[in-house]
Coordinates of N, CA, C and O in Angstrom, one line a residue:
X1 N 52.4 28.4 120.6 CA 51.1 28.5 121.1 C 50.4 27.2 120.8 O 50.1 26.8 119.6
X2 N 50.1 26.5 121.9 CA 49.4 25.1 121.7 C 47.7 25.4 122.0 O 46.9 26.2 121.6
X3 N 47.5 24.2 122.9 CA 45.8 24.1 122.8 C 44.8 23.5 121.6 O 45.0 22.5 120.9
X4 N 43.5 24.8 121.6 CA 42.8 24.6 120.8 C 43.3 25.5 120.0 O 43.7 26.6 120.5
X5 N 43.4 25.3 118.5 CA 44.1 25.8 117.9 C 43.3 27.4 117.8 O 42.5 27.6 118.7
X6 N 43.5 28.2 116.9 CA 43.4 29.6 116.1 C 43.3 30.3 114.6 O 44.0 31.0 113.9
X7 N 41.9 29.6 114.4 CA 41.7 29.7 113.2 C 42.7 30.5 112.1 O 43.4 30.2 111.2
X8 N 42.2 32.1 113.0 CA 42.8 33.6 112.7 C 44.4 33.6 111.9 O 44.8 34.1 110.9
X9 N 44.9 32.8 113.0 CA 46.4 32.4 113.4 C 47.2 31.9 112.4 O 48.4 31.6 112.5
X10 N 46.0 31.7 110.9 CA 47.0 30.9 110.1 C 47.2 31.6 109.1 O 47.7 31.0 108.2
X11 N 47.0 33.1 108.9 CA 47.5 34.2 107.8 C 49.3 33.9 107.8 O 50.0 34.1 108.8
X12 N 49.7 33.5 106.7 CA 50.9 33.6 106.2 C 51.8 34.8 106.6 O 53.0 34.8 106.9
X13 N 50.9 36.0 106.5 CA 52.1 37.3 107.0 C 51.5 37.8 108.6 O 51.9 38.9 109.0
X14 N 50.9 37.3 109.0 CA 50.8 37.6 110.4 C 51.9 37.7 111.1 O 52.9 37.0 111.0
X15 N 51.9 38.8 111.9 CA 53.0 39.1 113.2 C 52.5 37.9 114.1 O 51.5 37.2 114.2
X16 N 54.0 37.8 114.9 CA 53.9 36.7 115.9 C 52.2 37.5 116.8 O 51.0 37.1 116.9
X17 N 53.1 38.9 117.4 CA 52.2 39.5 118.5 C 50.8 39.4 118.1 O 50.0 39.1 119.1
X18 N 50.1 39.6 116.8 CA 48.9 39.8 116.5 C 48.4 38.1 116.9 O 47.4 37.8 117.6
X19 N 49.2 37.3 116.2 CA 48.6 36.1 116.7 C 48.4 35.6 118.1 O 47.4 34.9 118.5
X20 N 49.4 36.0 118.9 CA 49.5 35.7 119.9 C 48.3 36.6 121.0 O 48.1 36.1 122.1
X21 N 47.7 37.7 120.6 CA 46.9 38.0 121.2 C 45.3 37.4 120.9 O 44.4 37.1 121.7
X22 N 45.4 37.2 119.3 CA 44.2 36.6 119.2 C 44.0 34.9 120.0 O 42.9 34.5 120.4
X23 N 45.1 34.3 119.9 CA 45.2 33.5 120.4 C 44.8 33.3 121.9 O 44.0 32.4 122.1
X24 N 45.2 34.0 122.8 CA 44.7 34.7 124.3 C 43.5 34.9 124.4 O 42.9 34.6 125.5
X25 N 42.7 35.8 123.3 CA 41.5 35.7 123.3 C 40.4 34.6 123.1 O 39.2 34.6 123.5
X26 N 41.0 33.8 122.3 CA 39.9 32.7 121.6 C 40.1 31.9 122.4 O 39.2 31.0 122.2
X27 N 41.1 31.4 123.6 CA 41.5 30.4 124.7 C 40.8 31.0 126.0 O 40.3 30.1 126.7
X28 N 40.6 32.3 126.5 CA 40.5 32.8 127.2 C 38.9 31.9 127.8 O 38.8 31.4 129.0
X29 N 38.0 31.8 127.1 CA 36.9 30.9 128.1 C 37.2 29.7 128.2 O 36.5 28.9 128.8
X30 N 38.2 29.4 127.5 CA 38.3 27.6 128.5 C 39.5 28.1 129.9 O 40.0 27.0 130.4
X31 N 39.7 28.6 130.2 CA 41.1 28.8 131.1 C 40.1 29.1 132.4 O 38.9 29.4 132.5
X32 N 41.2 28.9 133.4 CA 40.9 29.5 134.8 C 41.4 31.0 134.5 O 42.2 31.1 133.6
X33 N 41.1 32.1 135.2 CA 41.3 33.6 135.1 C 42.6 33.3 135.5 O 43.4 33.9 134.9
X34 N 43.0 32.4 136.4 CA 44.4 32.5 137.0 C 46.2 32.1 135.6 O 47.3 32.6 135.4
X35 N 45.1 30.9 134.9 CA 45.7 30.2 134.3 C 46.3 31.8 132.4 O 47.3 32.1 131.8
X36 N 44.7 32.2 132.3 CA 44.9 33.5 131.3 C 45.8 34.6 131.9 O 46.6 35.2 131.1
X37 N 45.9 35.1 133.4 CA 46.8 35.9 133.6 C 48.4 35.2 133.8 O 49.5 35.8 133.7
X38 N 48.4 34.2 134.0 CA 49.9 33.4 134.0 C 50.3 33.8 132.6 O 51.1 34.7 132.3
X39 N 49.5 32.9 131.4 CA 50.0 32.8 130.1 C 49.9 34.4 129.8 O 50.7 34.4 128.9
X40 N 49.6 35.5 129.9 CA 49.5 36.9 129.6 C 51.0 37.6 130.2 O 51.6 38.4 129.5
X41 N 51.5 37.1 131.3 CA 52.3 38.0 131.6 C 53.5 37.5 130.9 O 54.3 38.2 130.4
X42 N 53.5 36.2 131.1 CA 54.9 35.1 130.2 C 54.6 35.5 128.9 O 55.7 35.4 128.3
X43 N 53.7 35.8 128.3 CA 53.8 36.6 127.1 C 54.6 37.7 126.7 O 55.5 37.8 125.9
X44 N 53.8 38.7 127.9 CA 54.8 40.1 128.1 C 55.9 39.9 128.0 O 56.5 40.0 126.9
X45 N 56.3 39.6 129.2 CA 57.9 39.5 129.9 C 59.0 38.6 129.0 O 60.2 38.8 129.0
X46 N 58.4 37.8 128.5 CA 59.5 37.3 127.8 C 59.3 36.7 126.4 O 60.3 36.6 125.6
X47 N 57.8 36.3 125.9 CA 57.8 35.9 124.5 C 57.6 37.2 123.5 O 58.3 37.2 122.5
X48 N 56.7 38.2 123.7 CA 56.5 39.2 123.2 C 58.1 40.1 122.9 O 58.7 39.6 122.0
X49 N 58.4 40.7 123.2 CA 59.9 41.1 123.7 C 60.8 40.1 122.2 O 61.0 40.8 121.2
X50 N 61.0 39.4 122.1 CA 61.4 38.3 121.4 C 60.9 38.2 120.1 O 61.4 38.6 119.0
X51 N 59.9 37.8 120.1 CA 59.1 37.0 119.1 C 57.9 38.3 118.0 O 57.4 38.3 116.8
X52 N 57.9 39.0 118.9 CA 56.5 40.0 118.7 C 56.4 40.6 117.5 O 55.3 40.5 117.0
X53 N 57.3 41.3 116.6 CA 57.9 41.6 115.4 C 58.0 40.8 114.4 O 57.9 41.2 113.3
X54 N 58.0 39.2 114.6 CA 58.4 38.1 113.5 C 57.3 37.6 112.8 O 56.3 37.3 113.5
X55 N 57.1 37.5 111.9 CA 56.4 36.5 111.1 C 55.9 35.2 111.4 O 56.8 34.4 111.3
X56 N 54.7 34.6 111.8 CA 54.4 33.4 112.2 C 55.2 32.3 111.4 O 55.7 31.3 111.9
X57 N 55.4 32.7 110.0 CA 55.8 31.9 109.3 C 57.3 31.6 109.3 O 57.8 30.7 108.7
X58 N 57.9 32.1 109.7 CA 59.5 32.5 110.2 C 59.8 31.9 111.7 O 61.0 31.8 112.2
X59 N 59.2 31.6 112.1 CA 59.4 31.0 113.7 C 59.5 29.2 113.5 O 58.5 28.5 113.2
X60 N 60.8 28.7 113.6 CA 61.4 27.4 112.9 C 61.5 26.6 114.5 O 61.3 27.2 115.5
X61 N 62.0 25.2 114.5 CA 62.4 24.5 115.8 C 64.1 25.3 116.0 O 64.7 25.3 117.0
X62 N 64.4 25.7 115.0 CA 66.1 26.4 115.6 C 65.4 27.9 115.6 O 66.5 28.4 116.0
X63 N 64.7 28.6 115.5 CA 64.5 30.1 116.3 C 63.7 29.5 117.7 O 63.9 30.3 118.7
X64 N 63.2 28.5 117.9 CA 62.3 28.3 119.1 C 64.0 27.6 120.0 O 64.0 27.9 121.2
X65 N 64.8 27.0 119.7 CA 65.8 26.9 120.4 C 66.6 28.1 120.9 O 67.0 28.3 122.0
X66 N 66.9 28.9 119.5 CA 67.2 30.1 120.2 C 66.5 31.2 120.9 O 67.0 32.3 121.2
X67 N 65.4 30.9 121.1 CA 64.6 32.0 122.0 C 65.3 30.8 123.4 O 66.1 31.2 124.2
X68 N 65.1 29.7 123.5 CA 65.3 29.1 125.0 C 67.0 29.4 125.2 O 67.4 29.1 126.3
X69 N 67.7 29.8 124.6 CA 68.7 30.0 124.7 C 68.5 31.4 125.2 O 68.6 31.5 126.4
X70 N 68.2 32.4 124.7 CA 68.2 33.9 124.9 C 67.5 33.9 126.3 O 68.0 34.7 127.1
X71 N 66.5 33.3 126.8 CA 65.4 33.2 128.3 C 66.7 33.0 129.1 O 67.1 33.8 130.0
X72 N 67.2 32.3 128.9 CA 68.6 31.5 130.3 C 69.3 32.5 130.1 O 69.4 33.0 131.2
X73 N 70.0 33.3 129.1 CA 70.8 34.2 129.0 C 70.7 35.3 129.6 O 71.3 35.8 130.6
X74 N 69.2 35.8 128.6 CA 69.2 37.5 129.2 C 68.1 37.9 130.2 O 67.8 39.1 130.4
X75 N 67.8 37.1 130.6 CA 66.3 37.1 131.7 C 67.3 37.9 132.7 O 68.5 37.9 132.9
X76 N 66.1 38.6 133.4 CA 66.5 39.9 134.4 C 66.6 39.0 135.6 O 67.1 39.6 136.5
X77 N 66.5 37.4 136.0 CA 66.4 36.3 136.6 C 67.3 35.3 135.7 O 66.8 34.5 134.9
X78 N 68.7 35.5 135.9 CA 69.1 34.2 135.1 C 69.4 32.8 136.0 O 70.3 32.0 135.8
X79 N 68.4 32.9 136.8 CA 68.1 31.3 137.4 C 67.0 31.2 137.6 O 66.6 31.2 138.7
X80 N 66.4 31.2 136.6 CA 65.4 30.5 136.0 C 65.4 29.1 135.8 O 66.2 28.8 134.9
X81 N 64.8 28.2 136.4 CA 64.8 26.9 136.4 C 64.4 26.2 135.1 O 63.3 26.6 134.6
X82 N 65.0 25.0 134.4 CA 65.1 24.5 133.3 C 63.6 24.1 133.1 O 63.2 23.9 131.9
X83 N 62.8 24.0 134.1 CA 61.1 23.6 134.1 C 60.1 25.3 133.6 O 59.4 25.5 132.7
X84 N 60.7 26.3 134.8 CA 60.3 27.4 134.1 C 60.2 27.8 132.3 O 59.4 28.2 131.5
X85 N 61.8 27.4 132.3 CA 62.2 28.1 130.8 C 61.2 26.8 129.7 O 60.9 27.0 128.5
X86 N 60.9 25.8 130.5 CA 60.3 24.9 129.6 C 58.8 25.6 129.4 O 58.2 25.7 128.3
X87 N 58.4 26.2 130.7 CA 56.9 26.6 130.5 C 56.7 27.6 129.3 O 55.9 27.3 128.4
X88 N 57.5 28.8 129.4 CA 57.6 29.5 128.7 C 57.8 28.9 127.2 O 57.0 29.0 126.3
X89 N 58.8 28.3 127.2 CA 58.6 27.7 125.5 C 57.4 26.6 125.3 O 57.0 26.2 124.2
X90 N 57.0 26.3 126.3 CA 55.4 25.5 125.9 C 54.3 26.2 125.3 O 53.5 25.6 124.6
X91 N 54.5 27.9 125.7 CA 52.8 28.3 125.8 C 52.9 28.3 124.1 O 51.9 28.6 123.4

């Protein structure tokens, strides 16, 4: 989760999901409506699913590789283009 950062976001035992929603919220007036429902559903569909259960503090550059490994794998779409799978690991 990049941008403007999230104050909230920095509780040591925070769930990924809890942050990640507050995060959506506290970004949500700089965004185009278009741009908040993109990052909302790429949340759903594939970071949430994943990530949602873990600890902010537990999410490393080798779990962020293996989530881009698990997107190309188990996506209900496994041609998913290497720019897609990038978007997704950007937000």
């Amino acid at each position: 989760m990049k941008r403007k950062g999230c104050n909230l976001c920095k509780k040591k035992n925070m769930l990924f999901s809890d942050a990640a929603h507050l995060w959506l919220q506290s970004q949500q007036p700089y965004w185009k409506p278009s741009t908040y429902s993109a990052y909302s559903q790429l949340l759903k569909k594939y970071i949430l699913p994943y990530f949602g259960n873990t600890k902010i503090t537990k999410i490393t550059n080798q779990e962020m590789d293996n989530f881009a490994s698990y997107i190309i794998v188990h996506s209900e779409n496994k041609n998913l283009s290497t720019n897609y799978v990038s978007q997704i690991c950007d937000i």
